[in-house]
Amino acid sequence: MAQSTLFTTPLNPPKTLHRFLPTSVRPPRMAARNHLSISATLSDNLRLDDALSGNLSRRDDVICAARRSLSNCLSETHLHQTVPGLRSIAQGKVRDIYDWGDYLVLITTDRQSAFDRVLASIPFKGQVLNETSLWWFNKTEHITSNAVVSSPDKNVTIAKKCSVFPVEFVVRGFVTGITETSLWTVYNKGVRRYCGNVLPDGLVKNQKLATNIITPTTKAADHDVPVTPNEIIERDLMTRDEYDEASSKALSLFEYGQHVASENGLILVDTKYEFGKASDGTILLIDEVHTPDSSRYWIANSYDERFRKCLEPENVDKEFLRLWFKDHCNPYEDEVLPEAPRDLVCELAWRYIFLFETITNSKFELPETEESIHDRISTNVMKALSCL
């Protein structure tokens, strides 16, 4: 999950940003994963023609545009050098954060992270993530207030400063995942009490849980650490009232997200939320909401049949890229990772856009490839800050 981005003073140190260092692709290392071959699963997961049959022309257009934009990704920013008075605070795995008095300027880059490190840069990713979050922030104001002030650029959100709770509220509706803290990974190791939840015996990978659960995490130096609600209170990370309010909002947000996803032929499998406290004590939703970076989505109409056949669900998120790296290296320990294949990078760009267009029922505006994204952002941020 992504790190916290809206803060005045970090309550935990930010995760280390590992630079992506391409090398020749290594011979595959096969790993057991619920008796399914990762390579076979990956190949199968790249065939979503049935689910996207009405969008093949759009898919071709997006992938062609992504190929043309591979050399024009927003991999890093330096707005403190181009916008007078703007101060750089932190460079996260995906977002770059700048200080402007009572406000923060959050730049969503095209960096792709997983396994607590950066894997690649994905064309259009920053824009589509920012626009996806803004859509959900607007749609969920009936559940909770948020920190958003404005969005002067496709990749930019200006937000109120607040004190961030050092807890990620990870909400899960299914037992799945391949990372070290994923529910399936720990369950498959025999864990039946996880983050304050009691799990029954007999669950299998990708099975729906009887009820949605929260598995909170807090941050160590470079990774997320699962915690129980009682540990959160005992460590003074949140008060009991703060935790109860935030957890209630997280479950309501997830239930609403599942409803919207279902209406559009998708399953919202799991996600994470982050909250902060404004100067008046109000608990605000921050960071990002229901994006393919913070959430896992599956195609709904094929889930039941694929689950019965012990096949991985058709996913519309970055899981297939995680699987590729898991298959070709040790992404947690190897100092240098293989370069992500261009076809997978462009496929992921399409899936991010497909998800945005499916959920919002609107068309994603592809940026002009010859335009410098950084120059555009600098100009738009400068104009916006002059009005604050």
PDB file of C-alpha atoms in Angstrom, residues 135-301:
ATOM      1  CA  TRP A 135     -13.853  11.444  -8.568  1.00  0.00           C
ATOM      2  CA  TRP A 136     -14.122   9.213  -5.502  1.00  0.00           C
ATOM      3  CA  PHE A 137     -13.383  12.061  -3.054  1.00  0.00           C
ATOM      4  CA  ASN A 138     -16.325  13.927  -4.560  1.00  0.00           C
ATOM      5  CA  LYS A 139     -18.610  10.872  -4.536  1.00  0.00           C
ATOM      6  CA  THR A 140     -17.867   9.954  -0.896  1.00  0.00           C
ATOM      7  CA  GLU A 141     -18.376  13.331   0.778  1.00  0.00           C
ATOM      8  CA  HIS A 142     -21.667  11.995   2.174  1.00  0.00           C
ATOM      9  CA  ILE A 143     -19.594   9.471   4.163  1.00  0.00           C
ATOM     10  CA  THR A 144     -16.647  11.622   5.277  1.00  0.00           C
ATOM     11  CA  SER A 145     -15.025  14.982   4.697  1.00  0.00           C
ATOM     12  CA  ASN A 146     -11.691  15.037   2.886  1.00  0.00           C
ATOM     13  CA  ALA A 147      -8.631  17.285   2.677  1.00  0.00           C
ATOM     14  CA  VAL A 148      -8.904  18.255  -1.007  1.00  0.00           C
ATOM     15  CA  VAL A 149      -8.836  21.984  -1.792  1.00  0.00           C
ATOM     16  CA  SER A 150      -8.403  22.023  -5.591  1.00  0.00           C
ATOM     17  CA  SER A 151      -6.798  20.312  -8.569  1.00  0.00           C
ATOM     18  CA  PRO A 152      -5.078  22.869 -10.818  1.00  0.00           C
ATOM     19  CA  ASP A 153      -3.494  20.218 -13.038  1.00  0.00           C
ATOM     20  CA  LYS A 154      -4.255  16.700 -14.217  1.00  0.00           C
ATOM     21  CA  ASN A 155      -1.474  15.326 -11.977  1.00  0.00           C
ATOM     22  CA  VAL A 156      -1.898  17.700  -9.020  1.00  0.00           C
ATOM     23  CA  THR A 157      -4.022  17.965  -5.887  1.00  0.00           C
ATOM     24  CA  ILE A 158      -3.751  20.847  -3.440  1.00  0.00           C
ATOM     25  CA  ALA A 159      -4.818  19.767   0.036  1.00  0.00           C
ATOM     26  CA  LYS A 160      -5.213  21.113   3.548  1.00  0.00           C
ATOM     27  CA  LYS A 161      -2.423  20.305   5.932  1.00  0.00           C
ATOM     28  CA  CYS A 162      -3.375  17.955   8.710  1.00  0.00           C
ATOM     29  CA  SER A 163      -1.778  15.612  11.205  1.00  0.00           C
ATOM     30  CA  VAL A 164      -1.800  12.166   9.655  1.00  0.00           C
ATOM     31  CA  PHE A 165      -2.598   9.108  11.718  1.00  0.00           C
ATOM     32  CA  PRO A 166       0.288   6.632  11.201  1.00  0.00           C
ATOM     33  CA  VAL A 167      -2.190   3.850  10.430  1.00  0.00           C
ATOM     34  CA  GLU A 168      -3.405   2.511   7.099  1.00  0.00           C
ATOM     35  CA  PHE A 169      -6.925   1.098   7.235  1.00  0.00           C
ATOM     36  CA  VAL A 170      -6.715  -1.897   4.915  1.00  0.00           C
ATOM     37  CA  VAL A 171     -10.228  -3.203   4.247  1.00  0.00           C
ATOM     38  CA  ARG A 172     -10.645  -6.651   2.707  1.00  0.00           C
ATOM     39  CA  GLY A 173     -13.613  -8.500   1.263  1.00  0.00           C
ATOM     40  CA  PHE A 174     -11.721 -11.561  -0.008  1.00  0.00           C
ATOM     41  CA  VAL A 175      -8.798 -13.732   1.081  1.00  0.00           C
ATOM     42  CA  THR A 176      -6.200 -13.106  -1.606  1.00  0.00           C
ATOM     43  CA  GLY A 177      -2.862 -11.490  -2.435  1.00  0.00           C
ATOM     44  CA  ILE A 178       0.821 -12.441  -2.778  1.00  0.00           C
ATOM     45  CA  THR A 179       2.695  -9.808  -0.767  1.00  0.00           C
ATOM     46  CA  GLU A 180       4.068 -10.549   2.695  1.00  0.00           C
ATOM     47  CA  THR A 181       1.185  -8.814   4.486  1.00  0.00           C
ATOM     48  CA  SER A 182      -1.604  -9.987   2.166  1.00  0.00           C
ATOM     49  CA  LEU A 183      -4.397 -11.975   3.744  1.00  0.00           C
ATOM     50  CA  TRP A 184      -3.847 -15.114   1.663  1.00  0.00           C
ATOM     51  CA  THR A 185      -0.091 -15.158   2.371  1.00  0.00           C
ATOM     52  CA  VAL A 186      -0.530 -15.096   6.138  1.00  0.00           C
ATOM     53  CA  TYR A 187      -3.585 -17.377   6.082  1.00  0.00           C
ATOM     54  CA  ASN A 188      -1.748 -19.951   3.958  1.00  0.00           C
ATOM     55  CA  LYS A 189       0.988 -19.999   6.623  1.00  0.00           C
ATOM     56  CA  GLY A 190      -1.566 -21.068   9.206  1.00  0.00           C
ATOM     57  CA  VAL A 191      -2.412 -17.707  10.778  1.00  0.00           C
ATOM     58  CA  ARG A 192      -6.000 -17.630  12.020  1.00  0.00           C
ATOM     59  CA  ARG A 193      -5.873 -14.456  14.131  1.00  0.00           C
ATOM     60  CA  TYR A 194      -4.783 -11.478  12.064  1.00  0.00           C
ATOM     61  CA  CYS A 195      -4.958  -7.817  13.047  1.00  0.00           C
ATOM     62  CA  GLY A 196      -7.679  -8.546  15.589  1.00  0.00           C
ATOM     63  CA  ASN A 197      -9.749 -10.699  13.209  1.00  0.00           C
ATOM     64  CA  VAL A 198     -10.509 -14.377  13.791  1.00  0.00           C
ATOM     65  CA  LEU A 199     -10.452 -16.326  10.506  1.00  0.00           C
ATOM     66  CA  PRO A 200     -12.160 -19.730  10.090  1.00  0.00           C
ATOM     67  CA  ASP A 201     -10.375 -22.828   8.816  1.00  0.00           C
ATOM     68  CA  GLY A 202     -11.009 -24.055   5.303  1.00  0.00           C
ATOM     69  CA  LEU A 203     -10.756 -20.822   3.318  1.00  0.00           C
ATOM     70  CA  VAL A 204      -9.128 -21.011  -0.114  1.00  0.00           C
ATOM     71  CA  LYS A 205      -7.392 -18.373  -2.189  1.00  0.00           C
ATOM     72  CA  ASN A 206      -9.672 -15.712  -3.688  1.00  0.00           C
ATOM     73  CA  GLN A 207     -12.671 -16.768  -1.598  1.00  0.00           C
ATOM     74  CA  LYS A 208     -15.127 -14.103  -0.462  1.00  0.00           C
ATOM     75  CA  LEU A 209     -15.120 -13.455   3.263  1.00  0.00           C
ATOM     76  CA  ALA A 210     -18.348 -13.751   5.212  1.00  0.00           C
ATOM     77  CA  THR A 211     -18.003 -10.061   6.124  1.00  0.00           C
ATOM     78  CA  ASN A 212     -15.601  -7.263   5.267  1.00  0.00           C
ATOM     79  CA  ILE A 213     -12.731  -6.891   7.708  1.00  0.00           C
ATOM     80  CA  ILE A 214     -10.092  -4.288   8.547  1.00  0.00           C
ATOM     81  CA  THR A 215      -6.436  -5.353   8.808  1.00  0.00           C
ATOM     82  CA  PRO A 216      -4.649  -2.182   9.925  1.00  0.00           C
ATOM     83  CA  THR A 217      -0.973  -1.568   9.307  1.00  0.00           C
ATOM     84  CA  THR A 218       1.525   0.964  10.562  1.00  0.00           C
ATOM     85  CA  LYS A 219       4.851   1.895   9.056  1.00  0.00           C
ATOM     86  CA  ALA A 220       8.332   0.713   9.904  1.00  0.00           C
ATOM     87  CA  ALA A 221      11.378   2.212   8.164  1.00  0.00           C
ATOM     88  CA  ASP A 222      10.632   0.666   4.772  1.00  0.00           C
ATOM     89  CA  HIS A 223       7.561  -1.545   5.014  1.00  0.00           C
ATOM     90  CA  ASP A 224       4.070  -1.888   6.466  1.00  0.00           C
ATOM     91  CA  VAL A 225       3.600  -3.748   9.747  1.00  0.00           C
ATOM     92  CA  PRO A 226       0.247  -5.372  10.623  1.00  0.00           C
ATOM     93  CA  VAL A 227      -1.204  -4.244  13.961  1.00  0.00           C
ATOM     94  CA  THR A 228      -4.324  -4.931  15.991  1.00  0.00           C
ATOM     95  CA  PRO A 229      -6.763  -2.205  17.064  1.00  0.00           C
ATOM     96  CA  ASN A 230      -5.656  -2.669  20.680  1.00  0.00           C
ATOM     97  CA  GLU A 231      -2.005  -2.205  19.699  1.00  0.00           C
ATOM     98  CA  ILE A 232      -2.912   1.010  17.889  1.00  0.00           C
ATOM     99  CA  ILE A 233      -4.479   2.356  21.082  1.00  0.00           C
ATOM    100  CA  GLU A 234      -1.717   1.060  23.378  1.00  0.00           C
ATOM    101  CA  ARG A 235       0.996   2.674  21.232  1.00  0.00           C
ATOM    102  CA  ASP A 236      -0.874   6.005  21.217  1.00  0.00           C
ATOM    103  CA  LEU A 237      -1.100   5.968  17.438  1.00  0.00           C
ATOM    104  CA  MET A 238      -4.781   6.893  17.792  1.00  0.00           C
ATOM    105  CA  THR A 239      -7.234   7.290  20.642  1.00  0.00           C
ATOM    106  CA  ARG A 240     -10.045   4.774  20.940  1.00  0.00           C
ATOM    107  CA  ASP A 241     -12.595   7.332  19.718  1.00  0.00           C
ATOM    108  CA  GLU A 242     -10.387   8.269  16.762  1.00  0.00           C
ATOM    109  CA  TYR A 243      -9.893   4.637  15.782  1.00  0.00           C
ATOM    110  CA  ASP A 244     -13.589   3.838  16.113  1.00  0.00           C
ATOM    111  CA  GLU A 245     -14.579   6.798  13.937  1.00  0.00           C
ATOM    112  CA  ALA A 246     -11.952   6.140  11.269  1.00  0.00           C
ATOM    113  CA  SER A 247     -12.627   2.401  11.128  1.00  0.00           C
ATOM    114  CA  SER A 248     -16.367   2.997  10.820  1.00  0.00           C
ATOM    115  CA  LYS A 249     -15.752   5.429   7.966  1.00  0.00           C
ATOM    116  CA  ALA A 250     -13.372   2.958   6.298  1.00  0.00           C
ATOM    117  CA  LEU A 251     -15.956   0.175   6.322  1.00  0.00           C
ATOM    118  CA  SER A 252     -18.662   2.520   5.013  1.00  0.00           C
ATOM    119  CA  LEU A 253     -16.369   3.765   2.243  1.00  0.00           C
ATOM    120  CA  PHE A 254     -15.539   0.210   1.239  1.00  0.00           C
ATOM    121  CA  GLU A 255     -19.178  -0.887   1.201  1.00  0.00           C
ATOM    122  CA  TYR A 256     -20.048   2.101  -0.970  1.00  0.00           C
ATOM    123  CA  GLY A 257     -17.080   1.385  -3.254  1.00  0.00           C
ATOM    124  CA  GLN A 258     -18.181  -2.223  -3.624  1.00  0.00           C
ATOM    125  CA  HIS A 259     -21.674  -1.045  -4.569  1.00  0.00           C
ATOM    126  CA  VAL A 260     -20.407   1.355  -7.251  1.00  0.00           C
ATOM    127  CA  ALA A 261     -18.002  -1.262  -8.604  1.00  0.00           C
ATOM    128  CA  SER A 262     -20.751  -3.883  -8.754  1.00  0.00           C
ATOM    129  CA  GLU A 263     -23.015  -1.531 -10.704  1.00  0.00           C
ATOM    130  CA  ASN A 264     -20.258  -1.315 -13.305  1.00  0.00           C
ATOM    131  CA  GLY A 265     -19.413  -5.020 -13.588  1.00  0.00           C
ATOM    132  CA  LEU A 266     -16.456  -5.013 -11.193  1.00  0.00           C
ATOM    133  CA  ILE A 267     -15.610  -6.395  -7.755  1.00  0.00           C
ATOM    134  CA  LEU A 268     -13.772  -4.145  -5.294  1.00  0.00           C
ATOM    135  CA  VAL A 269     -11.703  -6.796  -3.541  1.00  0.00           C
ATOM    136  CA  ASP A 270      -9.663  -4.822  -1.030  1.00  0.00           C
ATOM    137  CA  THR A 271      -8.274  -1.332  -0.555  1.00  0.00           C
ATOM    138  CA  LYS A 272      -6.624   0.994   1.934  1.00  0.00           C
ATOM    139  CA  TYR A 273      -7.662   4.318   3.425  1.00  0.00           C
ATOM    140  CA  GLU A 274      -5.699   6.932   5.309  1.00  0.00           C
ATOM    141  CA  PHE A 275      -7.023   9.625   7.604  1.00  0.00           C
ATOM    142  CA  GLY A 276      -5.719  12.793   9.193  1.00  0.00           C
ATOM    143  CA  LYS A 277      -6.936  15.320  11.740  1.00  0.00           C
ATOM    144  CA  ALA A 278      -7.533  18.936  10.740  1.00  0.00           C
ATOM    145  CA  SER A 279      -6.732  21.854  13.032  1.00  0.00           C
ATOM    146  CA  ASP A 280     -10.351  21.900  14.254  1.00  0.00           C
ATOM    147  CA  GLY A 281     -10.200  18.198  15.199  1.00  0.00           C
ATOM    148  CA  THR A 282     -12.200  16.936  12.205  1.00  0.00           C
ATOM    149  CA  ILE A 283     -11.069  13.550  10.883  1.00  0.00           C
ATOM    150  CA  LEU A 284     -10.460  13.838   7.141  1.00  0.00           C
ATOM    151  CA  LEU A 285      -9.997  11.261   4.408  1.00  0.00           C
ATOM    152  CA  ILE A 286      -6.637  11.846   2.688  1.00  0.00           C
ATOM    153  CA  ASP A 287      -4.164  10.410   0.169  1.00  0.00           C
ATOM    154  CA  GLU A 288      -6.087   8.411  -2.489  1.00  0.00           C
ATOM    155  CA  VAL A 289      -9.391   6.564  -2.797  1.00  0.00           C
ATOM    156  CA  HIS A 290     -10.222   3.329  -4.660  1.00  0.00           C
ATOM    157  CA  THR A 291      -7.451   3.705  -7.221  1.00  0.00           C
ATOM    158  CA  PRO A 292      -5.826   0.670  -8.885  1.00  0.00           C
ATOM    159  CA  ASP A 293      -2.742   1.490  -6.797  1.00  0.00           C
ATOM    160  CA  SER A 294      -4.538   1.339  -3.470  1.00  0.00           C
ATOM    161  CA  SER A 295      -7.183  -1.212  -4.442  1.00  0.00           C
ATOM    162  CA  ARG A 296      -7.673  -4.574  -6.071  1.00  0.00           C
ATOM    163  CA  TYR A 297     -10.435  -4.969  -8.684  1.00  0.00           C
ATOM    164  CA  TRP A 298     -11.716  -8.111 -10.420  1.00  0.00           C
ATOM    165  CA  ILE A 299     -14.089  -8.599 -13.356  1.00  0.00           C
ATOM    166  CA  ALA A 300     -17.406  -9.634 -11.808  1.00  0.00           C
ATOM    167  CA  ASN A 301     -19.027 -11.791 -14.490  1.00  0.00           C
TER     168      ASN A 301
END
